[in-house]
Short mmCIF file of C-alpha atoms in Angstrom, two decimals:
data_model
loop_
_atom_site.label_atom_id
_atom_site.label_comp_id
_atom_site.label_asym_id
_atom_site.label_seq_id
_atom_site.Cartn_x
_atom_site.Cartn_y
_atom_site.Cartn_z
CA MET A 576 14.69 -34.46 -30.47
CA ARG A 577 11.11 -33.52 -31.85
CA VAL A 578 9.36 -35.00 -34.37
CA ARG A 579 9.66 -31.68 -36.32
CA ASP A 580 13.68 -31.77 -36.40
CA VAL A 581 13.14 -34.97 -38.52
CA SER A 582 12.87 -34.12 -42.34
CA LEU A 583 11.45 -37.33 -44.01
CA PRO A 584 11.33 -37.28 -47.75
CA GLY A 585 8.08 -38.46 -49.34
CA VAL A 586 7.55 -42.16 -49.61
CA GLU A 587 8.10 -42.44 -53.44
CA ALA A 588 10.73 -40.12 -53.50
CA ALA A 589 13.99 -41.54 -55.32
CA ASP A 590 16.10 -40.19 -52.45
CA GLN A 591 15.17 -41.52 -49.09
CA TRP A 592 17.84 -40.05 -46.97
CA CYS A 593 16.26 -38.13 -44.31
CA GLU A 594 17.76 -35.32 -42.35
CA LEU A 595 17.87 -34.73 -38.27
CA VAL A 596 18.14 -30.93 -37.11
CA ILE A 597 19.99 -31.21 -33.76
CA HIS A 598 19.15 -27.62 -31.97
CA THR A 599 20.60 -28.33 -28.45
CA ALA A 600 22.23 -31.23 -26.23
CA THR A 601 20.31 -32.62 -23.30
CA PRO A 602 22.83 -34.45 -21.36
CA GLU A 603 21.97 -36.58 -18.28
CA VAL A 604 24.25 -34.97 -15.62
CA GLY A 605 22.69 -35.60 -12.28
CA LYS A 606 20.24 -33.26 -10.04
CA GLN A 607 23.32 -31.92 -7.99
CA TRP A 608 24.94 -30.47 -10.93
CA THR A 609 22.28 -28.53 -12.59
CA ASP A 610 20.86 -25.23 -11.73
CA THR A 611 17.52 -26.14 -11.82
CA GLY A 612 17.69 -29.58 -9.79
CA GLU A 613 16.93 -31.60 -12.89
CA ILE A 614 18.61 -34.61 -14.20
CA HIS A 615 19.13 -33.15 -17.73
CA GLU A 616 20.61 -30.11 -18.62
CA GLU A 617 19.83 -28.42 -21.92
CA ARG A 618 22.90 -26.71 -23.58
CA ASP A 619 23.65 -25.08 -26.78
CA LEU A 620 25.69 -27.15 -29.35
CA LYS A 621 29.42 -27.36 -28.34
CA GLY A 622 31.59 -25.16 -30.51
CA ARG A 623 28.67 -23.13 -32.06
CA ALA A 624 27.03 -19.84 -31.75
CA GLU A 625 24.03 -19.69 -29.35
CA GLY A 626 20.67 -20.84 -31.18
CA ASP A 627 23.00 -22.56 -33.96
CA THR A 628 21.89 -25.80 -35.22
CA ARG A 629 23.63 -28.88 -36.93
CA THR A 630 22.18 -31.10 -39.81
CA VAL A 631 23.05 -34.90 -40.01
CA PRO A 632 22.00 -37.40 -42.61
CA GLY A 633 19.78 -40.15 -41.95
CA HIS A 634 20.46 -43.42 -43.96
CA PRO A 635 17.50 -44.74 -45.97
CA ALA A 636 17.15 -47.44 -43.29
CA LEU A 637 16.75 -45.06 -40.53
CA THR A 638 14.25 -43.17 -42.76
CA ARG A 639 11.82 -46.23 -42.96
CA LEU A 640 12.36 -46.85 -39.11
CA LEU A 641 11.45 -43.42 -38.13
CA ARG A 642 8.55 -43.03 -40.32
CA GLN A 643 7.07 -46.28 -39.05
CA HIS A 644 7.98 -45.21 -35.56
CA ILE A 645 6.13 -41.85 -35.87
CA GLU A 646 3.10 -43.43 -37.52
CA ASP A 647 2.80 -46.38 -34.88
CA GLU A 648 3.15 -44.05 -32.27
CA GLY A 649 0.75 -41.26 -33.62
CA LEU A 650 3.31 -38.72 -32.97
CA LYS A 651 2.66 -35.06 -33.75
CA PRO A 652 5.41 -32.25 -34.77
CA GLY A 653 5.81 -31.06 -31.40
CA ASP A 654 6.20 -34.41 -29.59
CA LEU A 655 9.43 -35.87 -28.70
CA LEU A 656 10.75 -38.54 -31.08
CA PHE A 657 11.31 -41.00 -28.24
CA GLN A 658 9.42 -40.27 -25.19
CA GLY A 659 9.68 -41.17 -21.40
CA GLU A 660 6.75 -41.38 -18.98
CA ASN A 661 4.11 -38.80 -19.49
CA GLY A 662 5.77 -37.71 -22.64
CA GLY A 663 8.93 -36.25 -21.08
CA ILE A 664 12.55 -37.14 -21.93
CA LEU A 665 13.45 -40.64 -22.25
CA ALA A 666 15.36 -41.80 -18.88
CA GLY A 667 18.82 -42.77 -19.09
CA SER A 668 18.61 -45.98 -17.36
CA VAL A 669 15.95 -47.05 -19.95
CA ILE A 670 18.48 -46.41 -22.79
CA ARG A 671 21.27 -48.16 -21.29
CA ARG A 672 18.98 -51.27 -20.54
CA ALA A 673 17.55 -51.33 -24.09
CA TRP A 674 21.05 -50.89 -25.39
CA ARG A 675 22.41 -53.66 -23.19
CA SER A 676 19.48 -55.84 -24.21
CA ALA A 677 20.03 -55.19 -27.91
CA ARG A 678 24.11 -56.04 -27.51
CA LYS A 679 23.01 -59.03 -25.91
CA ALA A 680 20.76 -60.18 -28.57
CA VAL A 681 23.15 -59.55 -31.52
CA LEU A 682 26.71 -59.65 -30.27
CA PRO A 683 28.69 -63.25 -29.61
CA PRO A 684 29.27 -63.85 -25.78
CA HIS A 685 32.85 -62.73 -26.22
CA LEU A 686 32.10 -59.35 -27.97
CA PHE A 687 29.21 -58.81 -25.39
CA GLU A 688 31.44 -58.95 -22.62
CA SER A 689 34.14 -56.72 -24.12
CA PRO A 690 34.19 -53.04 -24.46
CA THR A 691 32.96 -53.18 -27.92
CA GLY A 692 30.01 -50.91 -28.22
CA LYS A 693 29.42 -51.02 -24.35
CA ARG A 694 28.12 -47.15 -24.11
CA VAL A 695 25.18 -45.99 -26.41
CA TYR A 696 27.73 -43.16 -27.20
CA ASP A 697 30.06 -45.28 -28.72
CA ASN A 698 27.66 -45.48 -31.66
CA ARG A 699 28.74 -41.92 -32.55
CA HIS A 700 32.35 -43.18 -32.61
CA THR A 701 31.42 -45.99 -34.90
CA ARG A 702 29.67 -43.95 -37.10
CA LEU A 703 32.24 -41.31 -37.51
CA THR A 704 34.74 -43.92 -38.27
CA LYS A 705 32.75 -45.67 -40.80
CA TRP A 706 32.12 -42.23 -42.77
CA LEU A 707 35.98 -41.55 -42.61
CA SER A 708 36.66 -45.22 -43.68
CA ASP A 709 34.18 -45.01 -46.59
CA GLY A 710 35.83 -41.85 -47.91
CA VAL A 711 33.54 -39.18 -46.85
CA PRO A 712 35.50 -35.85 -46.78
CA ARG A 713 36.77 -35.08 -43.42
CA ALA A 714 35.52 -31.77 -43.29
CA GLN A 715 31.70 -32.98 -43.98
CA VAL A 716 32.32 -35.64 -41.36
CA ALA A 717 33.49 -32.90 -38.88
CA GLU A 718 30.57 -30.58 -39.74
CA TRP A 719 28.03 -33.56 -39.21
CA ALA A 720 29.99 -34.53 -35.93
CA GLY A 721 29.84 -30.80 -34.59
CA ASN A 722 33.69 -30.88 -34.69
CA GLY A 723 36.65 -29.43 -36.09
CA VAL A 724 38.54 -31.38 -38.44
CA PRO A 725 41.78 -31.25 -36.29
CA VAL A 726 39.69 -32.60 -33.05
CA LEU A 727 38.06 -35.36 -35.69
CA LEU A 728 41.18 -36.56 -36.93
CA ALA A 729 42.99 -36.71 -33.55
CA THR A 730 40.07 -38.90 -31.96
CA TYR A 731 39.50 -41.02 -35.24
CA ALA A 732 42.20 -41.09 -37.61
CA ARG A 733 43.65 -44.07 -35.94
CA CYS A 734 40.46 -45.86 -35.58
CA VAL A 735 40.23 -46.33 -39.63
CA GLU A 736 41.16 -50.18 -40.24
CA GLY A 737 40.98 -52.36 -43.26
CA GLN A 738 41.86 -49.63 -46.18
CA LEU A 739 45.28 -50.79 -47.00
CA PRO A 740 44.74 -53.15 -49.56
CA ASP A 741 42.38 -50.71 -51.43
CA LEU A 742 44.92 -47.81 -51.00
CA LYS A 743 47.63 -49.97 -52.40
CA ARG A 744 45.40 -50.80 -55.34
CA ARG A 745 44.49 -47.23 -56.16
CA LEU A 746 48.23 -46.18 -55.80
CA GLU A 747 49.50 -48.89 -58.09
CA ALA A 748 46.85 -48.16 -60.76
CA ALA A 749 47.69 -44.40 -60.64
CA GLY A 750 50.95 -45.24 -62.27
CA ASP A 751 53.07 -42.59 -60.89
CA LEU A 752 56.21 -44.65 -60.84
CA SER A 753 57.45 -46.09 -63.90
CA ASP A 754 58.64 -49.75 -64.11
CA LEU A 755 62.78 -50.03 -64.88
CA PRO A 756 63.45 -50.55 -68.34
CA GLY A 757 63.64 -54.64 -69.04
CA ALA A 758 62.02 -55.39 -65.55
CA GLU A 759 59.20 -57.82 -66.18
#
């Protein structure tokens, strides 16, 4: 992702949500699996027309972090947002090492040793599940994720936990069933 793909609101704007425009995917697939002999292969977005983009919202906390990072690093619009050596793509091994260190710093030992957030990609699952759990409409979450609703629900619907008490209260408050006469 390049700096120009991040739309940051003005510092004084009331709405501090940023937008991230995703143009392509550049997975780390290994030299033996690319036509170019490079470790990464640039691809169009899955399930999208050639050249199509996807826009994803960024929480105000992310807006602050990105704004500070861009300023601290003196990044220009054409620069990669996070750079590896010589301004190139950040190596997957560097990302995985940083992620492991971050997990170790914030998780208790039993969670660190568990599969919880083991892969950086698990953040995607966590975010999509959180959006669904928070009641963001399924179609909107699917759009942000770059999936169809059926794929989203097949993958994440069983991951949504902790909503039952709230759902019961909401159903009760709706009053769709009347009490029996004389019941107290």
